[in-house]
GROMACS .gro file of C-alpha atoms in nm:
model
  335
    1UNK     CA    1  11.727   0.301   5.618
    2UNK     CA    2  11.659  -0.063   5.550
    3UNK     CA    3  11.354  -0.217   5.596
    4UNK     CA    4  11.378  -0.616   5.704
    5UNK     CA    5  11.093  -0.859   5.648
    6UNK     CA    6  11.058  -1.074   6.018
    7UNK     CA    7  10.951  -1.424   6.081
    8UNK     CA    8  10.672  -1.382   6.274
    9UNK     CA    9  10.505  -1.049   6.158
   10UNK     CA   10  10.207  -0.891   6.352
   11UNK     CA   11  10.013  -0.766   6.110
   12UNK     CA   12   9.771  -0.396   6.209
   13UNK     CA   13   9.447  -0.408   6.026
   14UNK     CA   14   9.262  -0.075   6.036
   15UNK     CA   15   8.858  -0.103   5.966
   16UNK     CA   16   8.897  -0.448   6.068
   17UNK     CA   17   8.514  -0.442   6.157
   18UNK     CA   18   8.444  -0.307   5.781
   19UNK     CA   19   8.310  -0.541   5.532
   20UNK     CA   20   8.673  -0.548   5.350
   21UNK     CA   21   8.863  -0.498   5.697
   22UNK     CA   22   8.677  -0.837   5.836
   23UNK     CA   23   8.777  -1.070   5.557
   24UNK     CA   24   9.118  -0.984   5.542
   25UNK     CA   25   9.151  -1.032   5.910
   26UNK     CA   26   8.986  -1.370   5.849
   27UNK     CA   27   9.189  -1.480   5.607
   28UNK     CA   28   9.525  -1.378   5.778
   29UNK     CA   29   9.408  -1.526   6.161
   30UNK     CA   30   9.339  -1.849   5.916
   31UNK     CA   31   9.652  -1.819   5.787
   32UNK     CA   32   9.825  -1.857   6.169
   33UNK     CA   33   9.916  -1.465   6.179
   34UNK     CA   34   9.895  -1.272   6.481
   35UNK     CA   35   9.626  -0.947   6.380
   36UNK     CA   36   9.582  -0.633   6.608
   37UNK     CA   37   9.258  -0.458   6.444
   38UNK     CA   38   9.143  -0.135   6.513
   39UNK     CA   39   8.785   0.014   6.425
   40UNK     CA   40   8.590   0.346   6.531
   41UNK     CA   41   8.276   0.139   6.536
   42UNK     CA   42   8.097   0.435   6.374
   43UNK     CA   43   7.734   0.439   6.269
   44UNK     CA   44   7.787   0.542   5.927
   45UNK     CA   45   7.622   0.216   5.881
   46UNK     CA   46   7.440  -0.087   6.142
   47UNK     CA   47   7.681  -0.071   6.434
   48UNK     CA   48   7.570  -0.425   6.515
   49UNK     CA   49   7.658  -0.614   6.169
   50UNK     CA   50   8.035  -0.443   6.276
   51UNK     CA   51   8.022  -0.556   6.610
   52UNK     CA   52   7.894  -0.933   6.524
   53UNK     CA   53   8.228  -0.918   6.218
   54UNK     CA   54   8.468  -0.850   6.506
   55UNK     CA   55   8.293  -1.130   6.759
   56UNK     CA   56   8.380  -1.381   6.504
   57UNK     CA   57   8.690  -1.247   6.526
   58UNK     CA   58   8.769  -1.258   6.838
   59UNK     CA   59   8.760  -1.652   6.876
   60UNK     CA   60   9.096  -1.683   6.755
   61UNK     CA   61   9.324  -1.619   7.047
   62UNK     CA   62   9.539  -1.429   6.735
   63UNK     CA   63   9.318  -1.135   6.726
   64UNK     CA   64   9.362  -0.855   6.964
   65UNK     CA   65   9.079  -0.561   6.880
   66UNK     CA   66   9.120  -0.180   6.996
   67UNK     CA   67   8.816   0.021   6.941
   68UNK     CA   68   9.017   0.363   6.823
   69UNK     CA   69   8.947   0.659   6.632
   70UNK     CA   70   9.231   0.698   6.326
   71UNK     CA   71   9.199   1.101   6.373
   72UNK     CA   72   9.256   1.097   6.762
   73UNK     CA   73   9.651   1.092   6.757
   74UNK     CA   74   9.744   1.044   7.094
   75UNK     CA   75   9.557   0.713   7.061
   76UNK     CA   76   9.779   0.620   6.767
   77UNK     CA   77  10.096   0.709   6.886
   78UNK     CA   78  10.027   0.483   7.166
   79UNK     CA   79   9.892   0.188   6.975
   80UNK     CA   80  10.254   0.189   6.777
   81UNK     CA   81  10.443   0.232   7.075
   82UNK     CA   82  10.283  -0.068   7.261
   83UNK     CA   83  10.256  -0.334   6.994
   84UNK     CA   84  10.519  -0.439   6.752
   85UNK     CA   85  10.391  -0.404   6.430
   86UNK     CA   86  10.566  -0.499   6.096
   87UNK     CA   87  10.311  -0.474   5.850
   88UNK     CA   88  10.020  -0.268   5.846
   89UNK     CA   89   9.704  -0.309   5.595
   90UNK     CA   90   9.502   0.045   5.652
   91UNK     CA   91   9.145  -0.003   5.533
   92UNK     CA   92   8.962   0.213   5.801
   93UNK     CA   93   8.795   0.510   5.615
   94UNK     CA   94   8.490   0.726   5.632
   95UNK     CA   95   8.350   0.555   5.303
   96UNK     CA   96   8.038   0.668   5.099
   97UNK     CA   97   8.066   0.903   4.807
   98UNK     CA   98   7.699   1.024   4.846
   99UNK     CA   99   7.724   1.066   5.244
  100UNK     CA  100   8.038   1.315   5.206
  101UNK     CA  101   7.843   1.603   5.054
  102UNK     CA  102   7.629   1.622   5.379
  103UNK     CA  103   7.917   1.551   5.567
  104UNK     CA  104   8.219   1.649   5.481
  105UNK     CA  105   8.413   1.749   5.781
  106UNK     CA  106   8.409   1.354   5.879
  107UNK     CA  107   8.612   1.286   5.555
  108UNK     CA  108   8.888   1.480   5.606
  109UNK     CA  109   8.914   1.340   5.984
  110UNK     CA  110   8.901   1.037   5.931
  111UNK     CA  111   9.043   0.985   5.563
  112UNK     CA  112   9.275   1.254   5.575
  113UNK     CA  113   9.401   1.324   5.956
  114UNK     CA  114   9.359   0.954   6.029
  115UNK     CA  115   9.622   0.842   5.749
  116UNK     CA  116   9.883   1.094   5.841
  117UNK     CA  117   9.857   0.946   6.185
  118UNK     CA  118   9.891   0.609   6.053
  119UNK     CA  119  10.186   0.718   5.836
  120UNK     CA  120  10.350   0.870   6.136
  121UNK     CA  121  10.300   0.547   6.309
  122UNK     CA  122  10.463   0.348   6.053
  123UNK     CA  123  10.730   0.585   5.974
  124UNK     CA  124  10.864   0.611   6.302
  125UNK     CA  125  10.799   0.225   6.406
  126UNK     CA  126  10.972   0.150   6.106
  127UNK     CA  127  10.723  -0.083   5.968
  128UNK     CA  128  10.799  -0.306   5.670
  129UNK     CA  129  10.521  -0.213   5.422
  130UNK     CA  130  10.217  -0.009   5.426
  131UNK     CA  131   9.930  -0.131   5.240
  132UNK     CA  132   9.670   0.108   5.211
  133UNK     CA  133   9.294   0.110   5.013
  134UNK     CA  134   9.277   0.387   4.793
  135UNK     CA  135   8.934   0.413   4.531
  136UNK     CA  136   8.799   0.385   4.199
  137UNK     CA  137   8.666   0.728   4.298
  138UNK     CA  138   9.022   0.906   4.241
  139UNK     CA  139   8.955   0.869   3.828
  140UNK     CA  140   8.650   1.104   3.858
  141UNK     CA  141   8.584   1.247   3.518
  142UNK     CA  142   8.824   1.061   3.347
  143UNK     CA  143   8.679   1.015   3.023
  144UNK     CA  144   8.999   0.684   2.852
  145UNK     CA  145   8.843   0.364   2.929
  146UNK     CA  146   8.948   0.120   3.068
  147UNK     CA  147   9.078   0.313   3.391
  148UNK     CA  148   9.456   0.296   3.441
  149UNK     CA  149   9.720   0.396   3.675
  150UNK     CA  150   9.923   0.564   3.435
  151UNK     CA  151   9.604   0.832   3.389
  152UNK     CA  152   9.585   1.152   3.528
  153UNK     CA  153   9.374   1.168   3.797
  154UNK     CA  154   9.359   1.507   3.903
  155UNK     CA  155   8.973   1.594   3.842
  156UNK     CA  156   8.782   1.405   4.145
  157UNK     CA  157   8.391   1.446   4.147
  158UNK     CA  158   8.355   1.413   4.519
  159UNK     CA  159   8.572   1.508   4.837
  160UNK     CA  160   8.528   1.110   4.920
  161UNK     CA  161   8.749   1.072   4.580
  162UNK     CA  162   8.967   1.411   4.732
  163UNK     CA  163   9.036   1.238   5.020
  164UNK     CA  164   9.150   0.924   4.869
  165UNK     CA  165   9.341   1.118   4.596
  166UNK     CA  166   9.524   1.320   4.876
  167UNK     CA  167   9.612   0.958   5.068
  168UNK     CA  168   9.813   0.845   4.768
  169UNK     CA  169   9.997   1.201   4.753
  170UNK     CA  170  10.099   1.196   5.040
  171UNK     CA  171  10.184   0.780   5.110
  172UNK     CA  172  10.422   0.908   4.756
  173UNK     CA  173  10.593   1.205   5.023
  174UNK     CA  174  10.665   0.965   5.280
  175UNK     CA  175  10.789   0.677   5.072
  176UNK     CA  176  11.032   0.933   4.941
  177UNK     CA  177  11.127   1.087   5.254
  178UNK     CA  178  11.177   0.857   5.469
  179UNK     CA  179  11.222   0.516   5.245
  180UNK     CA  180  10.915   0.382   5.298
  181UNK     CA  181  10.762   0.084   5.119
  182UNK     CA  182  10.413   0.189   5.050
  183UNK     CA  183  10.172   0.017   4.781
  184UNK     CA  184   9.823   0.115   4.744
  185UNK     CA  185   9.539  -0.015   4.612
  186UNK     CA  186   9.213   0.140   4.389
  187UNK     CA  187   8.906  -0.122   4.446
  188UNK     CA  188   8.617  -0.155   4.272
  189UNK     CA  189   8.254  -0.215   4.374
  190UNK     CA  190   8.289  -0.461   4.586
  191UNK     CA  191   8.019  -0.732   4.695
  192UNK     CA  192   8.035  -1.034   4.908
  193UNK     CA  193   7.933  -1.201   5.223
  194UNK     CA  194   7.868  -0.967   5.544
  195UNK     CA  195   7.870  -0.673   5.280
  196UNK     CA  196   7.810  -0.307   5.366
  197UNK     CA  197   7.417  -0.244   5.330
  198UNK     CA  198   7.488   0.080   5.150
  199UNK     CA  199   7.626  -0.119   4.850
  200UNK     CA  200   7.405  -0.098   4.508
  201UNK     CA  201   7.391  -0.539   4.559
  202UNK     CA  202   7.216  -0.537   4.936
  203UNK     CA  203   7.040  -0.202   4.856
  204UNK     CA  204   6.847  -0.354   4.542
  205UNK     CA  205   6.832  -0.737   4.667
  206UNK     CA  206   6.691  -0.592   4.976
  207UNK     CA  207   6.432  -0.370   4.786
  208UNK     CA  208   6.334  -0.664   4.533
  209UNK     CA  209   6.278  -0.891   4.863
  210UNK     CA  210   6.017  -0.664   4.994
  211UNK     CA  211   5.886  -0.588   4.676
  212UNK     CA  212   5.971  -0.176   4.672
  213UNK     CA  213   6.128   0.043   4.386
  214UNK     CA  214   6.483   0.037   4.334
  215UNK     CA  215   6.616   0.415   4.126
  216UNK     CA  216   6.806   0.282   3.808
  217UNK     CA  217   7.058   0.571   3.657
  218UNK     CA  218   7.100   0.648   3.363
  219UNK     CA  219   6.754   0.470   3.258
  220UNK     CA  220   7.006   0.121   3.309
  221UNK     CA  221   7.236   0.231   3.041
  222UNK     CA  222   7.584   0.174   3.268
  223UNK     CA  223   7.803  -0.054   3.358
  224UNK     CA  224   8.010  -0.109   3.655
  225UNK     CA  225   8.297  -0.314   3.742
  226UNK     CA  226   8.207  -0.582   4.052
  227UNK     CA  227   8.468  -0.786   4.260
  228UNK     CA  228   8.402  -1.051   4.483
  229UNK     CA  229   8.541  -0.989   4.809
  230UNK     CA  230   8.754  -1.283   4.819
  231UNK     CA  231   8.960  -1.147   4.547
  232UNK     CA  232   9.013  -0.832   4.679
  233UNK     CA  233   9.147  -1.044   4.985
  234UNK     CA  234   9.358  -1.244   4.826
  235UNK     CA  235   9.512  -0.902   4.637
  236UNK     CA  236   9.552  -0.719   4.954
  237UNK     CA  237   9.770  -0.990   5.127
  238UNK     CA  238   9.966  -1.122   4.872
  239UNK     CA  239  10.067  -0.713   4.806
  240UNK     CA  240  10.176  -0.729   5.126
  241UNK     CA  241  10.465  -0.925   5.085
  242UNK     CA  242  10.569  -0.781   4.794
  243UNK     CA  243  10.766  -0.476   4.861
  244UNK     CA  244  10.749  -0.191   4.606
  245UNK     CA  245  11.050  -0.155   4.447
  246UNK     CA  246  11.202   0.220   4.308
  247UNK     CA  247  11.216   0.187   3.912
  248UNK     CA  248  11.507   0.286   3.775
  249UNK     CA  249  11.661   0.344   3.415
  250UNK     CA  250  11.989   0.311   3.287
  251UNK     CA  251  12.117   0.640   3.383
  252UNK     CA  252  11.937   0.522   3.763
  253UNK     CA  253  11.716   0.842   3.751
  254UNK     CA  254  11.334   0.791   3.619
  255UNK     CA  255  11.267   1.120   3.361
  256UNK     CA  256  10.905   1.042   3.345
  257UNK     CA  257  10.679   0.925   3.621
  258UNK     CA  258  10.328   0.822   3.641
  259UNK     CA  259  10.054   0.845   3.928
  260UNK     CA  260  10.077   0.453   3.970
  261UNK     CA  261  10.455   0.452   4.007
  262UNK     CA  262  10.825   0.609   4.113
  263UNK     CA  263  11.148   0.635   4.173
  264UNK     CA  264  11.092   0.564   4.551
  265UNK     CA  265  10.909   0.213   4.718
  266UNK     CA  266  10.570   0.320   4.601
  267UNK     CA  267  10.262   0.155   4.379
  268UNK     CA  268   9.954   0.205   4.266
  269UNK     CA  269   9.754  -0.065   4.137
  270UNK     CA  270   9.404  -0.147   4.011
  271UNK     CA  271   9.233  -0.425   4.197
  272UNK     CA  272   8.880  -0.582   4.071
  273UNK     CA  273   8.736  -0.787   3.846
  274UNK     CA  274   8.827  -0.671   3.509
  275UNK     CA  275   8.455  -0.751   3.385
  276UNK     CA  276   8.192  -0.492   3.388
  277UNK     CA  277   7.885  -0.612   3.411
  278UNK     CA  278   7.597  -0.422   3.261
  279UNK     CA  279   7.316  -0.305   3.497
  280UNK     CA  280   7.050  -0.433   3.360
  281UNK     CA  281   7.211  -0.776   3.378
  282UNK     CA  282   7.291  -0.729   3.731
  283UNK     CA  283   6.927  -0.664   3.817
  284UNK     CA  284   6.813  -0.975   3.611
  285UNK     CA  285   7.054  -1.186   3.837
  286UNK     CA  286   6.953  -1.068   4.199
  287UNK     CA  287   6.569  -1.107   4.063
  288UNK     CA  288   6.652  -1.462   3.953
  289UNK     CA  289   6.798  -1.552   4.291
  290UNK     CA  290   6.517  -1.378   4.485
  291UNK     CA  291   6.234  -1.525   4.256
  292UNK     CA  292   6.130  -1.170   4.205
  293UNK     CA  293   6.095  -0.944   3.978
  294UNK     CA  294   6.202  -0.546   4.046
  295UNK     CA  295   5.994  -0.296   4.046
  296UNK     CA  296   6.197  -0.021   3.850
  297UNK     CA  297   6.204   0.352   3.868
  298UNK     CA  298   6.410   0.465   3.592
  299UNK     CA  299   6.594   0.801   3.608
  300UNK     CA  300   6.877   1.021   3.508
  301UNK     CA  301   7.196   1.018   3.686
  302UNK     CA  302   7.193   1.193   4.052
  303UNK     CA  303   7.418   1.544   4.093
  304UNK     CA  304   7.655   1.387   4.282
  305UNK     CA  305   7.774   1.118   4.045
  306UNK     CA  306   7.815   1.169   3.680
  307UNK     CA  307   7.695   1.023   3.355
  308UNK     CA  308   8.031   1.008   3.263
  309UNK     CA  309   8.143   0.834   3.593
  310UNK     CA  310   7.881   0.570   3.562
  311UNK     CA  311   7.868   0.460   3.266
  312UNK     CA  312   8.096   0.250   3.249
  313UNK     CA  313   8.415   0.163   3.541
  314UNK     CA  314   8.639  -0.054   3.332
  315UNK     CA  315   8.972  -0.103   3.449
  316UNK     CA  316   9.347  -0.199   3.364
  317UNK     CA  317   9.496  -0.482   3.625
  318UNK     CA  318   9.772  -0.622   3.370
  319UNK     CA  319  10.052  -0.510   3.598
  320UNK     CA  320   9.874  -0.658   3.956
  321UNK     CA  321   9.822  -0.987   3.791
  322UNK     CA  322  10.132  -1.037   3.625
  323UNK     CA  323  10.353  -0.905   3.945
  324UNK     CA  324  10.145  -1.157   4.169
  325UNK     CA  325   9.983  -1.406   3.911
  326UNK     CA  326   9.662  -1.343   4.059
  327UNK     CA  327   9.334  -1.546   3.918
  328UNK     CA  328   8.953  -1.470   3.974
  329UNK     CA  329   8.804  -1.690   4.131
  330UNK     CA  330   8.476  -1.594   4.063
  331UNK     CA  331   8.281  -1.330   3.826
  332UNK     CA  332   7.967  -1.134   3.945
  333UNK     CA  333   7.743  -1.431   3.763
  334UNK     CA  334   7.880  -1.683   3.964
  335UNK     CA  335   7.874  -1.561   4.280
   0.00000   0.00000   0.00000
């Protein structure tokens, strides 16, 4: 089976009225491609900051939007059998680490069920590459700093990082069974314009602005790793025209394989900033921008996250820059 990269590609964005989702379907309609997104519109989060994402959308005559529920199959199947889709970037998720221990049913239908209906989709629409948004989340307890694809990552701390974990199993099965080229892609923290107002930067710039405690783990002895949307952007689609190619070794048979890479069209890569940026520091710049100062409840870490996984998210992106010569364009302080 041979996969053939067309002129005029329309592209599927899933979660295209996400915070991620919305940028990248900005960035391609700018870029004169033709975008079908699709988007449960749940209320996991303000249903109208999603709604107003895809309105700007929708005045490019490029962008076609489905509201459509990645778990309901038939709805799917039909999408893929009425458009003709090359390339598909699937960012639509139930996201939240926190949220999936009250809920945890919604994970596996959405992040779970909702995949293998977009990898049906693709496999049997024959679509050139599969770009999908895996998580930070996957390294869990992972104690080897910074975090790399080559690690094990078989201890998750949360069924959101389960469910993620699971999607690059089983992109791996269907990249080996039926040729597909699949790449995926572990993000950290990201921040930005018409950001999620779950995130740690709207949640404390939000409770600085009307002057109420903010809960700093640890007692602000952590460090995490943030990336400016526009980088992530400018990862995702320049992944997607770079197929994943099988490695192979002299004898054309790979003895030893890694999570972040095979014998088949698959990758793994780390996407972010590469920085960490202490917490403290982090706090110090969203007070200097406010022109106020926090008001700081120091604690331990919660149950749900541990002291291990917060500390410090550091990560390895050698291979994603060198493979696509990718550049920051901007660090957390600048941005």
């Amino acid at each position: 089976m041979h996969w053939v990269m067309g002129a005029h590609k329309k592209i599927l964005v899933t979660g295209a009225a996400g915070f991620i989702g919305y940028h990248v379907c900005h960035q391609l309609l700018q870029q004169g491609k033709q975008v079908v997104g699709i988007d449960n519109l749940s209320d996991y989060y303000d249903v109208v900051l999603k709604e107003n994402r895809i309105l700007r959308l929708k005045k490019s005559p490029q962008f076609l939007f489905q509201k459509l529920d990645l778990s309901h199959r038939p709805s799917i199947e039909y999408l893929f059998q009425n458009h003709d889709i090359q390339q598909v970037i699937h960012l639509g998720a139930q996201a939240g680490v926190r949220y999936s221990i009250q809920n945890p049913h919604i994970y596996v239908e959405s992040n779970v069920v909702g995949f293998l209906n977009i990898l049906e989709g693709c496999r049997h629409s024959r679509v050139e590459h599969l770009v999908f948004a895996s998580s930070s989340s996957v390294y869990g307890n992972n104690r080897d700093m910074p975090f790399r694809v080559s690690q094990n990552v078989d201890h998750p701390v949360s069924l959101y990082a389960a469910t993620k974990k699971s999607n690059e199993l089983m992109a791996h099965t269907y990249s080996h069974l039926y040729n597909l080229p699949i790449t995926g892609l572990r993000f950290f923290t990201v921040y930005g314009p018409w950001g999620r107002p779950d995130m740690a930067p709207f949640l404390f710039a939000s409770s600085i602005f009307h002057e109420q405690p903010i809960k700093v783990f640890n007692y602000g002895d952590m460090k995490r790793d943030f990336t400016y949307v526009d980088d992530i952007v400018e990862g995702v689609i320049q992944v997607l025209d770079h197929l994943p190619k099988p490695i192979f070794s002299f004898d054309h048979q790979v003895k030893t394989l890694t999570p972040g890479c095979s014998n088949v069209p698959y990758r793994i890569y780390n996407i972010g900033n590469n920085k960490p940026v202490d917490l403290m520091e982090f706090i110090e710049v969203l007070e200097q921008a406010i022109g106020k100062k926090a008001k700081k409840n120091f604690c331990q870490c919660s149950l749900v996250m541990s002291k291990k996984h917060l500390l410090t998210l550091a990560i390895f992106i050698k291979r994603l820059v060198l493979r696509l010569k990718l550049r920051s364009k901007s660090a957390f302080l600048n941005s």
